Amino acid sequence: MYALDIPVRTAEDAGRLVRALGSHRYVSSRLHLVHAFAIEAAASAGGATGIALDAARGWATATLENAEIDIASRDPRLYRASTDAELAAVLEAFWSPATAPAARSRLDAWLTRAELPVTARAPFDEADEEEIHPLLVDAGWELLPLASLDAERHKGVIGAFGEAIDFEAAKFEEESAIPKVVYLHELPAMGPVELLHGADDDGALDDGLTVWASGHDTYHDYLLRGVCRAAKLDPPE
C-alpha cells in the first residue's frame, strides 16, 4: 500500500472526506470497525454527532455493560461494523472544538476504568500502528476491480488510462496477478492518541489525513481527485 496525503484541516473536512470516500460509484464494500469506547464517548458529546450516533450508542452501552466482555481486551465484540455516517460522526466529535472536550473527557474516563494508559507518541505515526491498543478506528473501503467496470457507468476511470489498449493491459495484469489484486482505500489506524490529540484545541489537523491505497495508481489518482472535489478539498499532490 502507498500513502496519499489529503489536505484535511478540520473535523468538517474529515467528515466530508469520509462521506465522499463511501459515496462514489466505484465502492464495492466497506468495513469500518469502531470501538465501543469511541462510539459511546462521541455520542455522549451531544450535538449533531450525538444524533447521528443514536442507534450506535445503544449498541455501545449494551456492549460495555456486558459482564462477559473484558473492556480492556481485544475482544472483537467491542467493535461495531459502522456506517460511513457513523464513522464521520465519531471523527467530527473528537476533532471539532464544540464537542471535543466532552468526547475526549469521556474517552479518558473509559481508558482509566479499563486501566489502559495513553501511550506518549505522535498521532498518525504508521511505525507505531501495530502497537496501538485499544485500536479505536480501523476503517476502509474495497473498490471494484478493473475487470468488473462497466464501459458506460465507469467510463470516467476507464478513460483516465488513456488509450483503450492501456486499460485492457492494466486489466490483463490485474486478472493475471498472483495473489489477486485488491483495490482499497483505508484510513490510518486510530487509537487514543489519534482521537485525543489528532486535532488541536482549535480543531486543526496540521498534517492533514492520509488515505492508504492499494492497486493501480491511475485508478486511485482518478478516484481521489473526484473524492476531493466532492468533499471540497484540494486534490492530493
C-alpha atoms as a printed R data frame, in Angstrom:
    type eleno elety resid chain resno       x       y       z
1   ATOM     1    CA   MET     A     1   0.000   0.000   0.000
2   ATOM     2    CA   TYR     A     2   1.098   3.556  -0.522
3   ATOM     3    CA   ALA     A     3   0.155   6.828   1.173
4   ATOM     4    CA   LEU     A     4  -1.823   9.647  -0.396
5   ATOM     5    CA   ASP     A     5  -1.854  12.758   1.755
6   ATOM     6    CA   ILE     A     6  -5.190  14.587   1.679
7   ATOM     7    CA   PRO     A     7  -5.258  18.238   2.851
8   ATOM     8    CA   VAL     A     8  -7.816  17.691   5.623
9   ATOM     9    CA   ARG     A     9  -7.520  20.627   8.017
10  ATOM    10    CA   THR     A    10 -10.652  20.451  10.175
11  ATOM    11    CA   ALA     A    11 -13.103  17.929  11.580
12  ATOM    12    CA   GLU     A    12 -15.634  19.080   8.996
13  ATOM    13    CA   ASP     A    13 -13.104  18.330   6.254
14  ATOM    14    CA   ALA     A    14 -12.607  14.844   7.707
15  ATOM    15    CA   GLY     A    15 -16.337  14.196   7.808
16  ATOM    16    CA   ARG     A    16 -16.807  15.304   4.200
17  ATOM    17    CA   LEU     A    17 -13.865  13.153   3.106
18  ATOM    18    CA   VAL     A    18 -15.288  10.035   4.770
19  ATOM    19    CA   ARG     A    19 -18.701  10.580   3.204
20  ATOM    20    CA   ALA     A    20 -17.170  11.187  -0.223
21  ATOM    21    CA   LEU     A    21 -14.948   8.111   0.008
22  ATOM    22    CA   GLY     A    22 -18.028   5.996   0.609
23  ATOM    23    CA   SER     A    23 -20.484   7.520  -1.839
24  ATOM    24    CA   HIS     A    24 -18.902   7.173  -5.293
25  ATOM    25    CA   ARG     A    25 -19.839   4.505  -7.833
26  ATOM    26    CA   TYR     A    26 -16.584   2.565  -7.572
27  ATOM    27    CA   VAL     A    27 -17.106   1.362  -3.976
28  ATOM    28    CA   SER     A    28 -17.644  -2.379  -3.743
29  ATOM    29    CA   SER     A    29 -17.911  -2.703   0.052
30  ATOM    30    CA   ARG     A    30 -16.786  -1.123   3.297
31  ATOM    31    CA   LEU     A    31 -15.630  -2.298   6.696
32  ATOM    32    CA   HIS     A    32 -15.351   0.314   9.427
33  ATOM    33    CA   LEU     A    33 -14.649  -1.253  12.814
34  ATOM    34    CA   VAL     A    34 -15.208   1.330  15.543
35  ATOM    35    CA   HIS     A    35 -14.613   0.540  19.214
36  ATOM    36    CA   ALA     A    36 -17.421   0.900  21.739
37  ATOM    37    CA   PHE     A    37 -15.304   3.392  23.727
38  ATOM    38    CA   ALA     A    38 -15.119   5.733  20.729
39  ATOM    39    CA   ILE     A    39 -18.804   5.448  19.872
40  ATOM    40    CA   GLU     A    40 -20.063   5.923  23.421
41  ATOM    41    CA   ALA     A    41 -17.739   8.852  24.070
42  ATOM    42    CA   ALA     A    42 -18.561  10.562  20.766
43  ATOM    43    CA   ALA     A    43 -22.303  10.066  21.225
44  ATOM    44    CA   SER     A    44 -22.126  11.464  24.761
45  ATOM    45    CA   ALA     A    45 -20.704  14.728  23.417
46  ATOM    46    CA   GLY     A    46 -24.120  15.657  22.017
47  ATOM    47    CA   GLY     A    47 -24.808  17.938  19.087
48  ATOM    48    CA   ALA     A    48 -25.346  16.700  15.561
49  ATOM    49    CA   THR     A    49 -22.781  13.939  16.018
50  ATOM    50    CA   GLY     A    50 -24.690  12.627  19.010
51  ATOM    51    CA   ILE     A    51 -27.867  12.428  16.930
52  ATOM    52    CA   ALA     A    52 -26.031  10.613  14.127
53  ATOM    53    CA   LEU     A    53 -24.781   8.051  16.654
54  ATOM    54    CA   ASP     A    54 -28.072   7.467  18.448
55  ATOM    55    CA   ALA     A    55 -28.526   3.849  17.317
56  ATOM    56    CA   ALA     A    56 -24.822   3.067  17.664
57  ATOM    57    CA   ARG     A    57 -24.789   4.466  21.205
58  ATOM    58    CA   GLY     A    58 -27.382   1.920  22.296
59  ATOM    59    CA   TRP     A    59 -25.145  -0.850  20.969
60  ATOM    60    CA   ALA     A    60 -22.059   0.634  22.673
61  ATOM    61    CA   THR     A    61 -23.787   0.968  26.034
62  ATOM    62    CA   ALA     A    62 -25.048  -2.613  25.925
63  ATOM    63    CA   THR     A    63 -21.617  -3.871  24.875
64  ATOM    64    CA   LEU     A    64 -19.739  -2.040  27.619
65  ATOM    65    CA   GLU     A    65 -22.222  -3.244  30.242
66  ATOM    66    CA   ASN     A    66 -21.889  -6.875  29.136
67  ATOM    67    CA   ALA     A    67 -20.222  -8.685  32.032
68  ATOM    68    CA   GLU     A    68 -18.896 -11.351  29.667
69  ATOM    69    CA   ILE     A    69 -16.710  -8.823  27.818
70  ATOM    70    CA   ASP     A    70 -13.414  -7.583  29.244
71  ATOM    71    CA   ILE     A    71 -13.400  -3.942  28.141
72  ATOM    72    CA   ALA     A    72  -9.592  -3.819  28.343
73  ATOM    73    CA   SER     A    73  -9.203  -6.747  25.936
74  ATOM    74    CA   ARG     A    74  -9.074  -7.126  22.163
75  ATOM    75    CA   ASP     A    75 -12.431  -8.915  22.162
76  ATOM    76    CA   PRO     A    76 -13.962  -8.490  18.660
77  ATOM    77    CA   ARG     A    77 -17.346  -7.933  20.305
78  ATOM    78    CA   LEU     A    78 -16.087  -4.482  21.322
79  ATOM    79    CA   TYR     A    79 -16.238  -3.378  17.666
80  ATOM    80    CA   ARG     A    80 -19.185  -2.225  15.601
81  ATOM    81    CA   ALA     A    81 -19.224  -2.539  11.823
82  ATOM    82    CA   SER     A    82 -20.178   1.100  11.361
83  ATOM    83    CA   THR     A    83 -21.646   3.072   8.501
84  ATOM    84    CA   ASP     A    84 -19.884   5.927   6.736
85  ATOM    85    CA   ALA     A    85 -22.165   8.343   8.595
86  ATOM    86    CA   GLU     A    86 -21.265   6.852  11.985
87  ATOM    87    CA   LEU     A    87 -17.553   6.904  11.202
88  ATOM    88    CA   ALA     A    88 -17.738  10.547  10.117
89  ATOM    89    CA   ALA     A    89 -19.687  11.453  13.277
90  ATOM    90    CA   VAL     A    90 -17.071   9.843  15.536
91  ATOM    91    CA   LEU     A    91 -14.193  11.753  13.922
92  ATOM    92    CA   GLU     A    92 -16.133  15.012  13.980
93  ATOM    93    CA   ALA     A    93 -16.995  14.564  17.658
94  ATOM    94    CA   PHE     A    94 -13.366  14.129  18.720
95  ATOM    95    CA   TRP     A    95 -11.881  16.795  16.471
96  ATOM    96    CA   SER     A    96 -14.487  19.597  16.487
97  ATOM    97    CA   PRO     A    97 -13.863  22.300  19.131
98  ATOM    98    CA   ALA     A    98 -17.547  22.297  20.153
99  ATOM    99    CA   THR     A    99 -17.680  18.609  21.036
100 ATOM   100    CA   ALA     A   100 -14.056  17.533  21.508
101 ATOM   101    CA   PRO     A   101 -13.746  18.411  25.228
102 ATOM   102    CA   ALA     A   102 -16.740  16.274  26.174
103 ATOM   103    CA   ALA     A   103 -15.842  13.394  23.860
104 ATOM   104    CA   ARG     A   104 -12.220  13.343  24.963
105 ATOM   105    CA   SER     A   105 -13.117  13.526  28.646
106 ATOM   106    CA   ARG     A   106 -15.495  10.597  28.258
107 ATOM   107    CA   LEU     A   107 -12.903   8.544  26.377
108 ATOM   108    CA   ASP     A   108 -10.324   9.314  29.070
109 ATOM   109    CA   ALA     A   109 -12.795   8.017  31.648
110 ATOM   110    CA   TRP     A   110 -13.245   4.734  29.772
111 ATOM   111    CA   LEU     A   111  -9.498   4.273  29.369
112 ATOM   112    CA   THR     A   112  -8.974   4.932  33.075
113 ATOM   113    CA   ARG     A   113 -11.716   2.473  34.003
114 ATOM   114    CA   ALA     A   114 -10.079  -0.152  31.786
115 ATOM   115    CA   GLU     A   115  -6.625   0.703  33.147
116 ATOM   116    CA   LEU     A   116  -5.332   1.365  29.652
117 ATOM   117    CA   PRO     A   117  -2.678   4.108  29.608
118 ATOM   118    CA   VAL     A   118  -2.384   6.508  26.665
119 ATOM   119    CA   THR     A   119   0.998   5.951  25.050
120 ATOM   120    CA   ALA     A   120   3.154   9.032  24.604
121 ATOM   121    CA   ARG     A   121   3.693   9.168  20.836
122 ATOM   122    CA   ALA     A   122   2.939  11.362  17.837
123 ATOM   123    CA   PRO     A   123  -0.510  10.932  16.250
124 ATOM   124    CA   PHE     A   124  -0.755   9.075  12.920
125 ATOM   125    CA   ASP     A   125   2.743   7.569  13.068
126 ATOM   126    CA   GLU     A   126   2.405   4.459  10.919
127 ATOM   127    CA   ALA     A   127   5.529   2.968  12.529
128 ATOM   128    CA   ASP     A   128   3.536   2.553  15.757
129 ATOM   129    CA   GLU     A   129   0.308   1.161  14.265
130 ATOM   130    CA   GLU     A   130   0.980  -2.427  15.363
131 ATOM   131    CA   GLU     A   131   1.341  -1.256  18.970
132 ATOM   132    CA   ILE     A   132  -1.982   0.623  19.198
133 ATOM   133    CA   HIS     A   133  -4.237  -0.651  21.968
134 ATOM   134    CA   PRO     A   134  -7.068  -0.197  22.084
135 ATOM   135    CA   LEU     A   135  -7.490   0.225  18.354
136 ATOM   136    CA   LEU     A   136 -10.456   2.596  18.202
137 ATOM   137    CA   VAL     A   137 -10.978   3.077  14.455
138 ATOM   138    CA   ASP     A   138  -9.994   0.685  11.672
139 ATOM   139    CA   ALA     A   139 -11.756   1.873   8.531
140 ATOM   140    CA   GLY     A   140 -11.610   1.238   4.821
141 ATOM   141    CA   TRP     A   141 -13.397   0.701   1.528
142 ATOM   142    CA   GLU     A   142 -12.886  -2.012  -1.078
143 ATOM   143    CA   LEU     A   143 -13.194  -0.823  -4.678
144 ATOM   144    CA   LEU     A   144 -14.437  -2.558  -7.784
145 ATOM   145    CA   PRO     A   145 -11.732  -4.402  -9.733
146 ATOM   146    CA   LEU     A   146 -10.992  -3.146 -13.233
147 ATOM   147    CA   ALA     A   147 -12.396  -6.337 -14.753
148 ATOM   148    CA   SER     A   148 -15.860  -5.604 -13.326
149 ATOM   149    CA   LEU     A   149 -16.128  -2.000 -14.517
150 ATOM   150    CA   ASP     A   150 -18.970  -1.153 -16.872
151 ATOM   151    CA   ALA     A   151 -17.965   0.603 -20.097
152 ATOM   152    CA   GLU     A   152 -20.675   3.260 -19.730
153 ATOM   153    CA   ARG     A   153 -21.199   3.600 -15.977
154 ATOM   154    CA   HIS     A   154 -17.478   3.706 -15.222
155 ATOM   155    CA   LYS     A   155 -16.215   5.404 -18.366
156 ATOM   156    CA   GLY     A   156 -14.510   8.133 -16.332
157 ATOM   157    CA   VAL     A   157 -11.812   5.959 -14.809
158 ATOM   158    CA   ILE     A   158 -11.542   3.810 -17.943
159 ATOM   159    CA   GLY     A   159 -10.798   6.949 -19.935
160 ATOM   160    CA   ALA     A   160  -8.205   8.019 -17.372
161 ATOM   161    CA   PHE     A   161  -5.956   5.182 -18.556
162 ATOM   162    CA   GLY     A   162  -5.651   6.868 -21.960
163 ATOM   163    CA   GLU     A   163  -5.962   4.613 -24.990
164 ATOM   164    CA   ALA     A   164  -8.291   1.625 -24.773
165 ATOM   165    CA   ILE     A   165  -5.315  -0.693 -25.115
166 ATOM   166    CA   ASP     A   166  -3.769   0.805 -21.962
167 ATOM   167    CA   PHE     A   167  -6.866  -0.017 -19.921
168 ATOM   168    CA   GLU     A   168  -7.005  -3.530 -21.389
169 ATOM   169    CA   ALA     A   169  -3.355  -4.048 -20.481
170 ATOM   170    CA   ALA     A   170  -3.978  -2.933 -16.902
171 ATOM   171    CA   LYS     A   171  -6.998  -5.228 -16.702
172 ATOM   172    CA   PHE     A   172  -4.949  -8.150 -18.042
173 ATOM   173    CA   GLU     A   173  -2.256  -7.520 -15.422
174 ATOM   174    CA   GLU     A   174  -4.943  -7.485 -12.740
175 ATOM   175    CA   GLU     A   175  -6.502 -10.747 -13.883
176 ATOM   176    CA   SER     A   176  -3.105 -12.434 -14.160
177 ATOM   177    CA   ALA     A   177  -1.772 -11.271 -10.798
178 ATOM   178    CA   ILE     A   178  -0.977 -13.764  -8.051
179 ATOM   179    CA   PRO     A   179  -2.009 -13.031  -5.374
180 ATOM   180    CA   LYS     A   180  -5.230 -11.396  -6.521
181 ATOM   181    CA   VAL     A   181  -5.181  -7.589  -6.769
182 ATOM   182    CA   VAL     A   182  -7.466  -5.905  -4.234
183 ATOM   183    CA   TYR     A   183  -8.185  -2.197  -4.569
184 ATOM   184    CA   LEU     A   184  -8.541  -0.456  -1.224
185 ATOM   185    CA   HIS     A   185  -8.832   2.959   0.347
186 ATOM   186    CA   GLU     A   186  -8.006   2.859   4.047
187 ATOM   187    CA   LEU     A   187  -7.771   5.474   6.765
188 ATOM   188    CA   PRO     A   188  -4.864   5.333   9.215
189 ATOM   189    CA   ALA     A   189  -5.323   3.091  12.222
190 ATOM   190    CA   MET     A   190  -6.526   5.265  15.095
191 ATOM   191    CA   GLY     A   191  -6.116   4.725  18.794
192 ATOM   192    CA   PRO     A   192  -6.489   7.026  21.806
193 ATOM   193    CA   VAL     A   193  -3.652   9.308  20.671
194 ATOM   194    CA   GLU     A   194  -5.287   9.998  17.303
195 ATOM   195    CA   LEU     A   195  -8.741  10.721  18.725
196 ATOM   196    CA   LEU     A   196  -7.489  12.684  21.719
197 ATOM   197    CA   HIS     A   197  -4.676  14.604  20.006
198 ATOM   198    CA   GLY     A   198  -5.228  14.267  16.248
199 ATOM   199    CA   ALA     A   199  -6.558  17.832  16.148
200 ATOM   200    CA   ASP     A   200  -5.519  20.735  18.334
201 ATOM   201    CA   ASP     A   201  -7.858  22.689  20.619
202 ATOM   202    CA   ASP     A   202  -8.894  24.881  17.696
203 ATOM   203    CA   GLY     A   203  -9.860  21.831  15.646
204 ATOM   204    CA   ALA     A   204  -6.906  21.983  13.252
205 ATOM   205    CA   LEU     A   205  -5.266  18.872  11.786
206 ATOM   206    CA   ASP     A   206  -1.950  20.408  10.848
207 ATOM   207    CA   ASP     A   207  -0.630  17.440   8.869
208 ATOM   208    CA   GLY     A   208  -3.830  16.565   7.027
209 ATOM   209    CA   LEU     A   209  -5.062  12.985   6.785
210 ATOM   210    CA   THR     A   210  -3.515  10.093   4.886
211 ATOM   211    CA   VAL     A   211  -5.534   7.728   2.729
212 ATOM   212    CA   TRP     A   212  -3.728   4.434   2.145
213 ATOM   213    CA   ALA     A   213  -4.300   2.927  -1.281
214 ATOM   214    CA   SER     A   214  -3.566  -0.398  -2.938
215 ATOM   215    CA   GLY     A   215  -3.868  -1.152  -6.634
216 ATOM   216    CA   HIS     A   216  -3.191   0.716  -9.870
217 ATOM   217    CA   ASP     A   217  -2.120   4.325  -9.264
218 ATOM   218    CA   THR     A   218  -4.085   5.627 -12.289
219 ATOM   219    CA   TYR     A   219  -7.269   4.252 -10.743
220 ATOM   220    CA   HIS     A   220  -6.566   5.913  -7.399
221 ATOM   221    CA   ASP     A   221  -5.462   9.211  -8.910
222 ATOM   222    CA   TYR     A   222  -8.748   9.488 -10.792
223 ATOM   223    CA   LEU     A   223 -10.918   8.402  -7.863
224 ATOM   224    CA   LEU     A   224  -9.289  10.546  -5.205
225 ATOM   225    CA   ARG     A   225  -9.393  13.660  -7.354
226 ATOM   226    CA   GLY     A   226 -13.130  13.100  -7.693
227 ATOM   227    CA   VAL     A   227 -13.474  12.377  -3.980
228 ATOM   228    CA   CYS     A   228 -11.649  15.585  -3.098
229 ATOM   229    CA   ARG     A   229 -13.859  17.616  -5.436
230 ATOM   230    CA   ALA     A   230 -16.948  16.144  -3.777
231 ATOM   231    CA   ALA     A   231 -15.502  16.868  -0.325
232 ATOM   232    CA   LYS     A   232 -14.478  20.405  -1.325
233 ATOM   233    CA   LEU     A   233 -10.812  19.661  -0.688
234 ATOM   234    CA   ASP     A   234  -7.692  20.197  -2.747
235 ATOM   235    CA   PRO     A   235  -6.530  17.021  -4.529
236 ATOM   236    CA   PRO     A   236  -3.540  15.074  -3.192
237 ATOM   237    CA   GLU     A   237  -0.207  16.195  -4.586
